[in-house]
Each structure stands twice: as C-alpha cells, then as structure tokens.
PDB file of C-alpha atoms in Angstrom:
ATOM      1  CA  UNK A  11     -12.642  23.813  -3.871  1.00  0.00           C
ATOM      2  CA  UNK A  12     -16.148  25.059  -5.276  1.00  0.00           C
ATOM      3  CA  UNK A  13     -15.412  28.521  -6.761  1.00  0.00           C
ATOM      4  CA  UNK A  14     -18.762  30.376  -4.638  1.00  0.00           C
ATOM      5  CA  UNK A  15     -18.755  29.265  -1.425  1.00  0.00           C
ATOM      6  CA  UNK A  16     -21.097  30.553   1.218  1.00  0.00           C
ATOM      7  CA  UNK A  17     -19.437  31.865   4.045  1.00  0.00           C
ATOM      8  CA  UNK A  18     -21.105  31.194   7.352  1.00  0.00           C
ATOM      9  CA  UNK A  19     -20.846  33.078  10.247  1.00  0.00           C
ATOM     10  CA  UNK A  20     -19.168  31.566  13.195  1.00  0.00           C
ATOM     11  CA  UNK A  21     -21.229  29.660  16.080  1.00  0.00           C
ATOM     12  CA  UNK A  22     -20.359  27.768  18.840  1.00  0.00           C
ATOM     13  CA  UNK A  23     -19.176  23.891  18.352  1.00  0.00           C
ATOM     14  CA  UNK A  24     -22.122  21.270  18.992  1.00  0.00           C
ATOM     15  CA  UNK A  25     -22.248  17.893  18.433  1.00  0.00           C
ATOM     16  CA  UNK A  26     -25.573  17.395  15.917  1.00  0.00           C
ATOM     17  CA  UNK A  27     -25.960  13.927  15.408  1.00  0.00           C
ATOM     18  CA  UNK A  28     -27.466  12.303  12.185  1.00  0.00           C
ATOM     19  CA  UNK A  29     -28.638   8.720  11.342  1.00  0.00           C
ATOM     20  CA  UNK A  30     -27.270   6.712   9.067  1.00  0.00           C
ATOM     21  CA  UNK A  31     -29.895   3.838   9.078  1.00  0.00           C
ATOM     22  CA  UNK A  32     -31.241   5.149   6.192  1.00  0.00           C
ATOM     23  CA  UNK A  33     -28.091   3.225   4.090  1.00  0.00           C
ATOM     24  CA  UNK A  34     -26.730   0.487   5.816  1.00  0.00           C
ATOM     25  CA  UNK A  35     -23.226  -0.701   4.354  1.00  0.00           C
ATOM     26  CA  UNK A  36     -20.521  -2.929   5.109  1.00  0.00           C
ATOM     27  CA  UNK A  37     -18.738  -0.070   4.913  1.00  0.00           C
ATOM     28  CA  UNK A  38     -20.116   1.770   7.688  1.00  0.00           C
ATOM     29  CA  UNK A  39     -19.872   0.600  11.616  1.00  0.00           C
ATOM     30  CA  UNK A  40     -23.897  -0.862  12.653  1.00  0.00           C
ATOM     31  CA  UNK A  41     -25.536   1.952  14.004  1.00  0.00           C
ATOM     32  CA  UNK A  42     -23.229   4.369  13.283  1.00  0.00           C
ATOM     33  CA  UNK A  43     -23.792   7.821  13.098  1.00  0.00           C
ATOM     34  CA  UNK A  44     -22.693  11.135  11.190  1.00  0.00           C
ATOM     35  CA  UNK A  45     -21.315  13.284  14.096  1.00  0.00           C
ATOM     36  CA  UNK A  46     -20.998  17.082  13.235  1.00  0.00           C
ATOM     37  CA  UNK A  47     -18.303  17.943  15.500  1.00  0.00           C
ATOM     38  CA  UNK A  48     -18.443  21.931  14.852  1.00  0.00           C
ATOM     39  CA  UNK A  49     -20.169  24.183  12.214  1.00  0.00           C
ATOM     40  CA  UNK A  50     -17.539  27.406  13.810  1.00  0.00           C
ATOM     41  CA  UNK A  51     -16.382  27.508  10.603  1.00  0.00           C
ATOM     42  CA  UNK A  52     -16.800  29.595   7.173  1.00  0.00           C
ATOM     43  CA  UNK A  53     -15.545  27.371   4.220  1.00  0.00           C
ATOM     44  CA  UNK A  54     -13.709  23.897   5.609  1.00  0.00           C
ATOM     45  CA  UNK A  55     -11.298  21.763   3.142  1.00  0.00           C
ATOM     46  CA  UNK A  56      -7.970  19.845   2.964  1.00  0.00           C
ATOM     47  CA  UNK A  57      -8.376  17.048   5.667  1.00  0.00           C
ATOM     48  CA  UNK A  58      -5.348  15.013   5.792  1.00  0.00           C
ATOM     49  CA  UNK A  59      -4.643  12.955   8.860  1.00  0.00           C
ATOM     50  CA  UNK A  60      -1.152  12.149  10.604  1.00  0.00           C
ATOM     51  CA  UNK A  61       0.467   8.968  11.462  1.00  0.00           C
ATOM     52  CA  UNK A  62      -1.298   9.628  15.445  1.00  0.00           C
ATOM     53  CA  UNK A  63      -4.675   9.752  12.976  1.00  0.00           C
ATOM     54  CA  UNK A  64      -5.284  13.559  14.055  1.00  0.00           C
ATOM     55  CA  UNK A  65      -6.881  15.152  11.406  1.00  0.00           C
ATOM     56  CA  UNK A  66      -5.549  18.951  10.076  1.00  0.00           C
ATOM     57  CA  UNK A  67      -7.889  20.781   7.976  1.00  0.00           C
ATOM     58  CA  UNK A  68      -8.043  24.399   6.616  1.00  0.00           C
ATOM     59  CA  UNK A  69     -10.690  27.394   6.888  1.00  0.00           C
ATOM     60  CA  UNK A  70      -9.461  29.132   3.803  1.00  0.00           C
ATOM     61  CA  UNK A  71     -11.630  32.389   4.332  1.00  0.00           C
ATOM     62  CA  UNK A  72     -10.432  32.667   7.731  1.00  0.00           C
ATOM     63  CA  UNK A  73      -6.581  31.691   6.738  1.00  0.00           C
ATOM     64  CA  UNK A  74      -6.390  29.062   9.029  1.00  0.00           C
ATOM     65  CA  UNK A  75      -5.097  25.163   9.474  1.00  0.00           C
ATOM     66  CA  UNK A  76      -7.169  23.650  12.374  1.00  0.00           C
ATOM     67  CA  UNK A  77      -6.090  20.382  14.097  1.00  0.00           C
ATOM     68  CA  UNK A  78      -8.797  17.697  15.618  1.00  0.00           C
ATOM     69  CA  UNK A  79      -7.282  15.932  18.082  1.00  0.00           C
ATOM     70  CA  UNK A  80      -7.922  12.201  17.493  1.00  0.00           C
ATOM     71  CA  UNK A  81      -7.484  11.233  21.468  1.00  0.00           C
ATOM     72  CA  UNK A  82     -10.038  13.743  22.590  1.00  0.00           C
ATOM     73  CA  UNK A  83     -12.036  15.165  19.682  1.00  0.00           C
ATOM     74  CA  UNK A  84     -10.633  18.386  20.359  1.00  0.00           C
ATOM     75  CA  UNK A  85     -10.457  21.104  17.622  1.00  0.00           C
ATOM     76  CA  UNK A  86      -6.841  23.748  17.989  1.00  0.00           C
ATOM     77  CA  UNK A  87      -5.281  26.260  15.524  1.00  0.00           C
ATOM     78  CA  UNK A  88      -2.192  24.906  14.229  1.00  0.00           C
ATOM     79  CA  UNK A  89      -1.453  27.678  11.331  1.00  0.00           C
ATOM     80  CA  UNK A  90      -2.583  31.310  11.291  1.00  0.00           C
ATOM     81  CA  UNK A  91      -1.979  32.783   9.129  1.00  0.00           C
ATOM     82  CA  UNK A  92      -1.791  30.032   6.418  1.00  0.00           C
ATOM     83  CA  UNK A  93      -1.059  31.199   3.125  1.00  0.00           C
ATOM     84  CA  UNK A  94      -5.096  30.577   2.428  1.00  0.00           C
ATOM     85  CA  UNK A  95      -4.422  27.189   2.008  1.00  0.00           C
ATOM     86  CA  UNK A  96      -6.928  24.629   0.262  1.00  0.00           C
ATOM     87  CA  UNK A  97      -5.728  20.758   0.545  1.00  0.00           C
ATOM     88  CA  UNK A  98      -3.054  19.316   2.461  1.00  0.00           C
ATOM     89  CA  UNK A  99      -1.042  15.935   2.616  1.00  0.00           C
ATOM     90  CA  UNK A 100       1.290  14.706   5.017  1.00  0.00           C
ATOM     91  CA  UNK A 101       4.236  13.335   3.592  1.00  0.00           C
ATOM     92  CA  UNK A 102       6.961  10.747   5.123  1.00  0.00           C
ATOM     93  CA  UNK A 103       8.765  12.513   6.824  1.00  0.00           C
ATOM     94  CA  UNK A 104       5.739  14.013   8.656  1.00  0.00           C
ATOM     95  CA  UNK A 105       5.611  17.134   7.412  1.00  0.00           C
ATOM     96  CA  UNK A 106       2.208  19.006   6.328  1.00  0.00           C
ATOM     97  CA  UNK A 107       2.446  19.860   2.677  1.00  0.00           C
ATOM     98  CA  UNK A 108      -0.218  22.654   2.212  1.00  0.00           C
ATOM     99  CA  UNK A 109      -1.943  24.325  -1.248  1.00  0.00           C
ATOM    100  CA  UNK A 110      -0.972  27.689  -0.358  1.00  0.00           C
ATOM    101  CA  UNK A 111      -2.915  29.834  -2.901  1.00  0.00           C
ATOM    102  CA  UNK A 112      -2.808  33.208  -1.645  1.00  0.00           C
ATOM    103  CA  UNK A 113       0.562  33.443  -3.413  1.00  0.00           C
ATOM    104  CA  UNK A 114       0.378  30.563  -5.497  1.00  0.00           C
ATOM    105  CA  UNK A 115       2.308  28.561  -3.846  1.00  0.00           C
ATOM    106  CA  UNK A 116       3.085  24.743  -2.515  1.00  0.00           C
ATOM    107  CA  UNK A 117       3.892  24.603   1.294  1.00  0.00           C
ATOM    108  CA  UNK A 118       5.907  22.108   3.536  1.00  0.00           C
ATOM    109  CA  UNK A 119       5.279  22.803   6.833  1.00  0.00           C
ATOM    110  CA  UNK A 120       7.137  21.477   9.535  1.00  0.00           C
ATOM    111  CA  UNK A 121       6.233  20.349  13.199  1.00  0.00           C
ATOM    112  CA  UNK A 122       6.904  23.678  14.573  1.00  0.00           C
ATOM    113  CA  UNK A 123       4.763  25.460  11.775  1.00  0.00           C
ATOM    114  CA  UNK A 124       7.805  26.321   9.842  1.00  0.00           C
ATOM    115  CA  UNK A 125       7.346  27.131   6.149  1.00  0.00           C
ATOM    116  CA  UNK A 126       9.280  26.196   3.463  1.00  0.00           C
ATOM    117  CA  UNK A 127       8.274  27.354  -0.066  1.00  0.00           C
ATOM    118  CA  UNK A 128       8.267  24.020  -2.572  1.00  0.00           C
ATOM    119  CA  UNK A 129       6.875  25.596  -5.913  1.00  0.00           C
ATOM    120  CA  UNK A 130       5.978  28.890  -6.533  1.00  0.00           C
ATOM    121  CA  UNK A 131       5.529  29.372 -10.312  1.00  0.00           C
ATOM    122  CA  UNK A 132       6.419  26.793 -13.681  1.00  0.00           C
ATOM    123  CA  UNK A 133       8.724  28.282 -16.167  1.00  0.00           C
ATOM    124  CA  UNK A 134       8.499  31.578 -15.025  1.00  0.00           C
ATOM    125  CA  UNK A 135       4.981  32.114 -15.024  1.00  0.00           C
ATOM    126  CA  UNK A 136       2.288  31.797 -11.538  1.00  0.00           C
ATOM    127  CA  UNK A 137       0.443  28.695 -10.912  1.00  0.00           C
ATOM    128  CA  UNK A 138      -3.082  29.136 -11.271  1.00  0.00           C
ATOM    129  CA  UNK A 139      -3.191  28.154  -7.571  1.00  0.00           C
ATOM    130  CA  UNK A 140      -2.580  24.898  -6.282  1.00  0.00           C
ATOM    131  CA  UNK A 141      -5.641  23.037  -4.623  1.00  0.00           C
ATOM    132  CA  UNK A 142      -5.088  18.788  -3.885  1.00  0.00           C
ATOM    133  CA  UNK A 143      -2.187  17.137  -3.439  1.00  0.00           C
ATOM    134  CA  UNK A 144      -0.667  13.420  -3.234  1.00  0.00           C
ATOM    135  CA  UNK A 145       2.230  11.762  -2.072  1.00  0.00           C
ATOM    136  CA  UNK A 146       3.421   8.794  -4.006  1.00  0.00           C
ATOM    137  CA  UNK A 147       5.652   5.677  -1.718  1.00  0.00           C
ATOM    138  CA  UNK A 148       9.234   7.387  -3.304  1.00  0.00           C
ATOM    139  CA  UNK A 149       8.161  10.643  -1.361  1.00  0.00           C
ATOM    140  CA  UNK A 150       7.247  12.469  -5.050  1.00  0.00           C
ATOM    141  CA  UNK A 151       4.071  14.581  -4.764  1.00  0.00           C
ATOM    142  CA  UNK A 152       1.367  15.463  -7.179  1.00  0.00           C
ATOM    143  CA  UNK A 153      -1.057  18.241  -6.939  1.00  0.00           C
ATOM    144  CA  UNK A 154      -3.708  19.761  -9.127  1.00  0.00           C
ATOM    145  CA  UNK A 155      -3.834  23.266 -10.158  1.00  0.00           C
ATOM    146  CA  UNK A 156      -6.935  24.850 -11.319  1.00  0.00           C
ATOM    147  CA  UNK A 157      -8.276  28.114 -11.715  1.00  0.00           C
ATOM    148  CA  UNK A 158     -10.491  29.462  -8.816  1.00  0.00           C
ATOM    149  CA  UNK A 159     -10.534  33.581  -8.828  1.00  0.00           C
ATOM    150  CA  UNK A 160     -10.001  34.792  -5.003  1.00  0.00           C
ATOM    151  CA  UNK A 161     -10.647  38.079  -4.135  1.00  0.00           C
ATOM    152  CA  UNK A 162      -7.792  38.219  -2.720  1.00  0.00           C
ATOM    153  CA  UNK A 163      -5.600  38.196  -5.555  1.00  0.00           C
ATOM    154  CA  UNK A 164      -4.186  41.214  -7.703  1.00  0.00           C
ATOM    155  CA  UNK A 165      -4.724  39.278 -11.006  1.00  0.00           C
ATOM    156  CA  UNK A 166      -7.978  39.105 -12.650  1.00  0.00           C
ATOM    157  CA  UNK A 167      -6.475  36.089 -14.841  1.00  0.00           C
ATOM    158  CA  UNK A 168      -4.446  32.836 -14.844  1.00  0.00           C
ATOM    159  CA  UNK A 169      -0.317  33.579 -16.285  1.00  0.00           C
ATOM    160  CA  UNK A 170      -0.731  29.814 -17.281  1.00  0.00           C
ATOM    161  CA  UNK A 171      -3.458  28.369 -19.329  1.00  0.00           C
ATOM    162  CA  UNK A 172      -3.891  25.243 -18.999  1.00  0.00           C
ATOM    163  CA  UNK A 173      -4.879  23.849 -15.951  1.00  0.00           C
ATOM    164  CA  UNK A 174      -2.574  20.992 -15.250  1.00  0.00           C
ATOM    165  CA  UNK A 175      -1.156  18.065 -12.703  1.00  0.00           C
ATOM    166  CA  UNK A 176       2.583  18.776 -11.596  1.00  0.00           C
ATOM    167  CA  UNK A 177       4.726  16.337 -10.325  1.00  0.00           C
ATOM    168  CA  UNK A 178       7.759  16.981  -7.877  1.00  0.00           C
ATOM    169  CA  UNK A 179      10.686  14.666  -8.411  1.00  0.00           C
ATOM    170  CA  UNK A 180      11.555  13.333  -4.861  1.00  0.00           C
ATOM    171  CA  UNK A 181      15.347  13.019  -5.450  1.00  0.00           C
ATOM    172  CA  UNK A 182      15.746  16.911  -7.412  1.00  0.00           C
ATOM    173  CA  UNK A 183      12.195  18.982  -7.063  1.00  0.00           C
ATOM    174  CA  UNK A 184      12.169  19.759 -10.380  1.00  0.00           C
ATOM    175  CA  UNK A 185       8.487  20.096 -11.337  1.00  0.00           C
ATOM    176  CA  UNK A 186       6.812  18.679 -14.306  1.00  0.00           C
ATOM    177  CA  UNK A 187       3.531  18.554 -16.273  1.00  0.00           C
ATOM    178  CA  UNK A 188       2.258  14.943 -15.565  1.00  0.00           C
ATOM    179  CA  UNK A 189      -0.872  15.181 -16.787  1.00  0.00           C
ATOM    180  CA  UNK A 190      -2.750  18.003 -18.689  1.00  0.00           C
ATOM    181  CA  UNK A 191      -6.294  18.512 -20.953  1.00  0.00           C
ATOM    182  CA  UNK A 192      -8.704  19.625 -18.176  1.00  0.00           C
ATOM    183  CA  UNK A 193     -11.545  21.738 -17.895  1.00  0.00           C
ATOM    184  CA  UNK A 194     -10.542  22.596 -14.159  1.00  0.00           C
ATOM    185  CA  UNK A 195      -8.422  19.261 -12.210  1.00  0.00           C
ATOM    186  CA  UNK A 196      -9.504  19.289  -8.540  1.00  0.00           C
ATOM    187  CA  UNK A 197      -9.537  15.961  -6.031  1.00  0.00           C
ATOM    188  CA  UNK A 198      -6.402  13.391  -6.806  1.00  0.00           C
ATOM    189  CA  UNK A 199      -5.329  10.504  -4.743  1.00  0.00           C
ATOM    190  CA  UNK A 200      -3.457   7.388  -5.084  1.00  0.00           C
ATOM    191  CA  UNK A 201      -4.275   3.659  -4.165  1.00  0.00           C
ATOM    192  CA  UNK A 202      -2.079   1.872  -1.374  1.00  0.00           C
ATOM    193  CA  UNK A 203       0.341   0.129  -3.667  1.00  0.00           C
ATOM    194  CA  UNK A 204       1.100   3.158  -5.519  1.00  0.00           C
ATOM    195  CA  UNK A 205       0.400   2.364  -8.676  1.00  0.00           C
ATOM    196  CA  UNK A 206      -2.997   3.904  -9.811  1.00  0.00           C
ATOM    197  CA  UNK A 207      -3.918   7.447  -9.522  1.00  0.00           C
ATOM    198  CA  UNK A 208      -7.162   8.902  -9.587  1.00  0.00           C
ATOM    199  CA  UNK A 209      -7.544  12.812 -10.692  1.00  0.00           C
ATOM    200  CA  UNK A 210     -11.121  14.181 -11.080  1.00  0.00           C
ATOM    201  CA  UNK A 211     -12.006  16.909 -13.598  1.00  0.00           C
ATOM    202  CA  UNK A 212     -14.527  18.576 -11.854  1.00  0.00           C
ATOM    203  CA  UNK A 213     -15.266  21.227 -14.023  1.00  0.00           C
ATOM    204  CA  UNK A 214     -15.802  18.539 -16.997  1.00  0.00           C
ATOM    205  CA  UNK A 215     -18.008  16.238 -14.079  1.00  0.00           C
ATOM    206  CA  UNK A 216     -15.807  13.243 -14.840  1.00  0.00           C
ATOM    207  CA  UNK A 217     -12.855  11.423 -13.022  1.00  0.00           C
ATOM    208  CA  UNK A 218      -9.815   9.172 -14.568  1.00  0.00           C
ATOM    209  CA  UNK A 219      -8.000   6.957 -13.466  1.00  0.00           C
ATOM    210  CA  UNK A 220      -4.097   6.863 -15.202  1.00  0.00           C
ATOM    211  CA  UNK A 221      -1.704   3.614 -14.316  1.00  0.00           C
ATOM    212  CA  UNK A 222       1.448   5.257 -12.336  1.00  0.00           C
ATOM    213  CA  UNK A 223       4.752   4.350 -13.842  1.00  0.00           C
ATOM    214  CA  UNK A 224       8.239   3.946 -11.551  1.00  0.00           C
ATOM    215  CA  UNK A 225       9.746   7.400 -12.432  1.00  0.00           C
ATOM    216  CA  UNK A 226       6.000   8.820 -11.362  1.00  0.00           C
ATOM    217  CA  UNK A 227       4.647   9.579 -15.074  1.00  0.00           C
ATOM    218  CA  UNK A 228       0.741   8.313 -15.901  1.00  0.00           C
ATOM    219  CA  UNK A 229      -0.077   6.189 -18.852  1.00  0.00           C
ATOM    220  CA  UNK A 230      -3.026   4.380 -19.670  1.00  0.00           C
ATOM    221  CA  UNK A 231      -5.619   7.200 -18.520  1.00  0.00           C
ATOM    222  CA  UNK A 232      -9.365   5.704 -18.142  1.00  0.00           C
ATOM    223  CA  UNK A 233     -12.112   7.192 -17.209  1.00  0.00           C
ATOM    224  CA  UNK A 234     -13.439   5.989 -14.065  1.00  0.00           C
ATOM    225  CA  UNK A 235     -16.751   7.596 -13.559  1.00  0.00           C
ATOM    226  CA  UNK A 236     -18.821  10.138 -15.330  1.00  0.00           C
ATOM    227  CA  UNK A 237     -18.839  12.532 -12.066  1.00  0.00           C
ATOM    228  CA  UNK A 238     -16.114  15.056 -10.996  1.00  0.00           C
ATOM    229  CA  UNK A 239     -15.145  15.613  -7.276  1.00  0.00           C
ATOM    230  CA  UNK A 240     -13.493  17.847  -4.807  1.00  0.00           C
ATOM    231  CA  UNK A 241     -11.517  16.202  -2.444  1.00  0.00           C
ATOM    232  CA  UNK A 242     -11.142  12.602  -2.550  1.00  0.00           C
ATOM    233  CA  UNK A 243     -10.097   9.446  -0.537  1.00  0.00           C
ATOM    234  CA  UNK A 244      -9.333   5.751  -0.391  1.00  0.00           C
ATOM    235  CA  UNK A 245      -9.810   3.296   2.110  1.00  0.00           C
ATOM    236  CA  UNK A 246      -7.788  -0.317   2.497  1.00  0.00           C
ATOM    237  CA  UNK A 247     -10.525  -1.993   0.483  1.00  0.00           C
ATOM    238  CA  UNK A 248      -9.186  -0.130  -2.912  1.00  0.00           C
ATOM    239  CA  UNK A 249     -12.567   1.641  -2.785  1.00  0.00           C
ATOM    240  CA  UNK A 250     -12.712   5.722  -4.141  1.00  0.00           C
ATOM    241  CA  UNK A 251     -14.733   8.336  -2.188  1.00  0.00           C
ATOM    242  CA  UNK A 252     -15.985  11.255  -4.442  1.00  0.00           C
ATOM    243  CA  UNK A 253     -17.525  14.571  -2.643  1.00  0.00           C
ATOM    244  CA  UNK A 254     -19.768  17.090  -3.731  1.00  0.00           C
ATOM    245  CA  UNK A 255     -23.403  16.016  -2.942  1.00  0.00           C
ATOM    246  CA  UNK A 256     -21.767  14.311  -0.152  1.00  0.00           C
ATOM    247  CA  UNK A 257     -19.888  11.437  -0.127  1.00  0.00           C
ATOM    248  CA  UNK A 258     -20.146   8.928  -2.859  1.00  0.00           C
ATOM    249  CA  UNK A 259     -18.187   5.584  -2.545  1.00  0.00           C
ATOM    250  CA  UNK A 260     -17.117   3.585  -5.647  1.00  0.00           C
ATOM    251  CA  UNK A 261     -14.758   0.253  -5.897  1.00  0.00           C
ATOM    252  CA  UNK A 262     -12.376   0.067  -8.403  1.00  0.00           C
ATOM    253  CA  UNK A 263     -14.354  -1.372 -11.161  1.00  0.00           C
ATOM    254  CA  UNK A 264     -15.894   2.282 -11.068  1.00  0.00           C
ATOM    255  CA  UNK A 265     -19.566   1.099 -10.035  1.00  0.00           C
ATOM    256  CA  UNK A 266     -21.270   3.113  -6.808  1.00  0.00           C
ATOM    257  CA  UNK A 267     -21.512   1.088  -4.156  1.00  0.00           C
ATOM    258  CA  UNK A 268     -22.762   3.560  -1.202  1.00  0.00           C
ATOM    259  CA  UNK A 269     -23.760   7.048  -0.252  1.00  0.00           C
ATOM    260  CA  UNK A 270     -23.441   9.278   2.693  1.00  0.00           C
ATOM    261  CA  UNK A 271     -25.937  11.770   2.913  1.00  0.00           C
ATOM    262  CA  UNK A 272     -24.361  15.640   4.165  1.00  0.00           C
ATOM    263  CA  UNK A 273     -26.675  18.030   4.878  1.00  0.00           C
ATOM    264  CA  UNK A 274     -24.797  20.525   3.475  1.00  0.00           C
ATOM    265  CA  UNK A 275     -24.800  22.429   0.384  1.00  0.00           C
ATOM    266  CA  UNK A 276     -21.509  21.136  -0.331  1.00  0.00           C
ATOM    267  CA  UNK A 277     -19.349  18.432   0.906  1.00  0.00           C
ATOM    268  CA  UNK A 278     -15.734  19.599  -0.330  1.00  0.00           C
ATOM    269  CA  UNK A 279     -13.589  16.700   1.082  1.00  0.00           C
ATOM    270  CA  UNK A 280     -12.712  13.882   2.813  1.00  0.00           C
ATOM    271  CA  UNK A 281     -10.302  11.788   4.947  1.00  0.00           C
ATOM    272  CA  UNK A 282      -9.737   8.866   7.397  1.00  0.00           C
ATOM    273  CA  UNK A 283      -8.204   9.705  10.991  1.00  0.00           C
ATOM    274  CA  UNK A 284      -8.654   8.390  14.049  1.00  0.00           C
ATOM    275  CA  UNK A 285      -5.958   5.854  16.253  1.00  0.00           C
ATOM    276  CA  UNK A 286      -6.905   3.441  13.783  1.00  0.00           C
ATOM    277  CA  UNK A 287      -7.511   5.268  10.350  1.00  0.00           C
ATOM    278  CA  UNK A 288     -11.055   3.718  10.986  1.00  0.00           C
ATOM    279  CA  UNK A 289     -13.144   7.103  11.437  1.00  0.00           C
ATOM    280  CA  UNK A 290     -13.753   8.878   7.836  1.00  0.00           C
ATOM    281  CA  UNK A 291     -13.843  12.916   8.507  1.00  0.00           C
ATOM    282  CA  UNK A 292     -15.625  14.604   6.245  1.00  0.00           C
ATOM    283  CA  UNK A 293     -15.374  18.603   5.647  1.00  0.00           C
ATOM    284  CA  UNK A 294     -18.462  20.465   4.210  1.00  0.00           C
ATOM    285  CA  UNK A 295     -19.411  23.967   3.935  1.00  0.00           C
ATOM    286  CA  UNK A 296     -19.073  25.980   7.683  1.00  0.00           C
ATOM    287  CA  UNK A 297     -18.486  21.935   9.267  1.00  0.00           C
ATOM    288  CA  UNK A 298     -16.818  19.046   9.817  1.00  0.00           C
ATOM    289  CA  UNK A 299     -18.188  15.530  10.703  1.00  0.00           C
ATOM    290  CA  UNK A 300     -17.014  11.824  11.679  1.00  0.00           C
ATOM    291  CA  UNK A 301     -18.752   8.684  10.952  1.00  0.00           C
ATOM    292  CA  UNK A 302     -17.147   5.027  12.224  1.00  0.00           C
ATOM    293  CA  UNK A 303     -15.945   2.865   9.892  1.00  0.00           C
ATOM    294  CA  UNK A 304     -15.955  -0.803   9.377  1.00  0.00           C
ATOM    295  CA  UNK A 305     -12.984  -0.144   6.429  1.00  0.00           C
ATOM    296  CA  UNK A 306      -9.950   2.011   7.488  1.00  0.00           C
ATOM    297  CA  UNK A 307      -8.021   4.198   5.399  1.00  0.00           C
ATOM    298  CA  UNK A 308      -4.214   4.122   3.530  1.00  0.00           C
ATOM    299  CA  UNK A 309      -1.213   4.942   5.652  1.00  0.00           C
ATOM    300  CA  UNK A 310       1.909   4.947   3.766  1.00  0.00           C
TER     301      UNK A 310
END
C-alpha cells in the first residue's frame, strides 16, 4: 500500500464508464470498457478472487473486507471489523488469508468470518506489518512485510529492521526469512506452475523475479523490470501486471507490452474474478473497476 493515501469521502455507487479504444490489445476484450463499479470507498486494496470468481477486497481506513458478487455485480461487507487488513489470498482450502496490520498480524479467515491468528511476530519481535501475500501449489504462503506507519499504531518504529519476505511451511508453520535486502517489499505473486516468483521493491522502483525451489526457498533472483509495484497479478498467458500509475502489463521476458489507463491518483492492486477468471478488477484510490478480458487469470 502507498504510505499517504487520500481518503475520500463516501458517495453513492455509479457505474462511470471509460474507453479503452485508446490502447487496443489482445489482451483486452474489442470494445471493452473500464467499468468503475463504486467510488463509496476511502482507500481500496487486496483483491483476491474465489474459486466462484467473486472478488473480496479491503477498505483499510474503514476496517473493512467487501465482497463483489461475480453473478450480479453486487458489492456486501463480509468482515467488519477486519484487523485493518491490506492484501488478501485465498488459499486451497478456501479460506481468506488476510494482512492484518492493525496488530501485525497474518489472518486465515474462514467461511463464516472466523479468525485464526497465523503469524504474529518473528523471533520475538513485531512484524513491521504484513501487506501481500501468495500461496504456492503445496499450500505454503509468502507475504511481504514492509514498513508503512499507521496512525493507528502505538509504535512510532519498526521492532524488526529489515523489511523482509516470510515463508510459512505448509506441513509445520514455522516461518522463515525467504528473501531479504529491500528498501520496502510490497506486490508478490507466483506464475501458474509454481515455480517463479515475482516480489517488487517498491520503495527501490524495481521488481525481481527469484526461481522457486521444492521446499519453497528462491534462488537465482533477477531483476525483472526497473519499476516497483503495489499489488500485482498474472494471467494464463505467464504475463505480470504491475500497479501504481495504473496497470502496466509485462510478459515474462520483462518487456511492456500494454497499459491501462486509471484515472486515479493511484492504482494499488489488481486481480482476475469473474465465472471465468476472465474480468481483471482493479482497486484504486476511493474505487474499484472491471474491464473484460480476452486472457483469464491463475486458479490453483
């Protein structure tokens, strides 16, 4: 998440619709266009979709989790309060793993909106506060954990201080440092097959890619492009989508190959939902959007 985000007062949900003619892709549906399905909100983040392809996503100044309905583009609370969580990732067992910073914590949140605490501090000391996660194909998840001040947190001050990648062992939980020497890790997501992962350093403007090894450690870390990112996605075509000044779509080789245009002073993250994965959703600022897709996105 950007560390000063504007807070927007709520409004009523409306349906402003965009062109995208400007930049035709293969990537896009012809004649598509950038929905805005509600601007209700204050700061929107975390969109991670469920094997139905509706799409949770959390207002972390408001402290909620709010669920788009994929069958009837309907918006509900599903969490409130929510432990001011950031990103969230469903795992396979369908459960809503959620960056729960207020406490510093990592959430797994079942159907019925039960909590149970995963991580709440490394060696004795608080996480900075998780903010992205990932779930690899053996059920092991990896989230980022920066340093974003809240206000409202006690602290003034991060107990660790580097800002690293964990991993959670699928078979014990322990936690480990899988990856570490960032300026401030943010977006991270893994291709289909599981075996690269991509972690951008936003606060250094640059993103990696590592190769993923079978007892989940990273070798052979790259970098992939010189530009950091908030949340990020993949789609079934092995291509990367970046966000910040939108959405910016590389393939694998690490060369652009499309943009989508937000007008927002901040796109923060991004996700495919929809019946079938086909319809990216796209959080940024006070809103969230949906544009059609000719690709679709990863189910595991």
């Amino acid at each position: 998440m950007k560390i000063n985000y504007t807070f927007f007062s709520a409004i009523t949900i409306s349906m402003v619709i965009c062109s995208c003619k400007a930049q035709q892709s293969s990537l896009v549906k012809d004649e598509a266009k950038l929905v805005q399905v509600s601007n209700a909100y204050s700061f929107t983040e975390g969109p991670a979709a469920d094997k139905l392809g509706n799409v949770y996503f959390t207002d972390q100044p408001n402290n909620q989790i709010i669920k788009w309905n994929a069958t009837d583009n309907s918006l509900s609370i599903f969490k409130e309060p929510a432990g001011r969580a950031n990103g969230l990732y469903f795992d396979h067992e369908g459960n809503l793993l959620a960056a729960a910073d207020e406490k510093n914590e990592l959430w797994k949140i079942d159907e019925n909106s039960y909590v149970d605490t995963l991580v709440t501090s490394y060696e004795g000391k608080k996480l900075n506060g998780p903010n992205d996660i990932w779930v690899d194909l053996k059920g092991g998840i990896y989230f980022t954990d920066p340093y974003y001040q809240r206000e409202y947190w006690d602290r003034s001050e991060p107990e660790i201080e580097e800002k690293n990648v964990y991993y959670i062992l699928p078979d014990t939980n322990e936690v480990n440092i899988i990856a570490s020497g960032f300026v401030r890790p943010n977006g991270i997501i893994g291709t289909a097959d599981g075996q690269t992962l991509y972690i951008a350093d936003i606060g250094d403007k640059k993103t990696y890619s590592y190769s993923v090894q079978k007892d989940g450690s990273l070798t052979d870390k790259k970098l992939f492009t010189a530009m950091g990112s908030d949340g990020m996605t993949v789609d079934n075509k092995g291509n990367i989508y970046l966000t910040g000044n939108g959405v910016t779509i590389f393939n694998n080789k690490g060369q652009q190959i499309h943009h989508i245009p937000i007008k927002e002073d901040w796109t923060a993250n991004v996700t495919f939902g929809g019946k079938n994965q086909d319809i990216l959703f796209i959080t940024a600022m006070g809103s969230v959007y949906t544009l059609k897709m000719n690709v679709k996105g990863v189910r595991y």
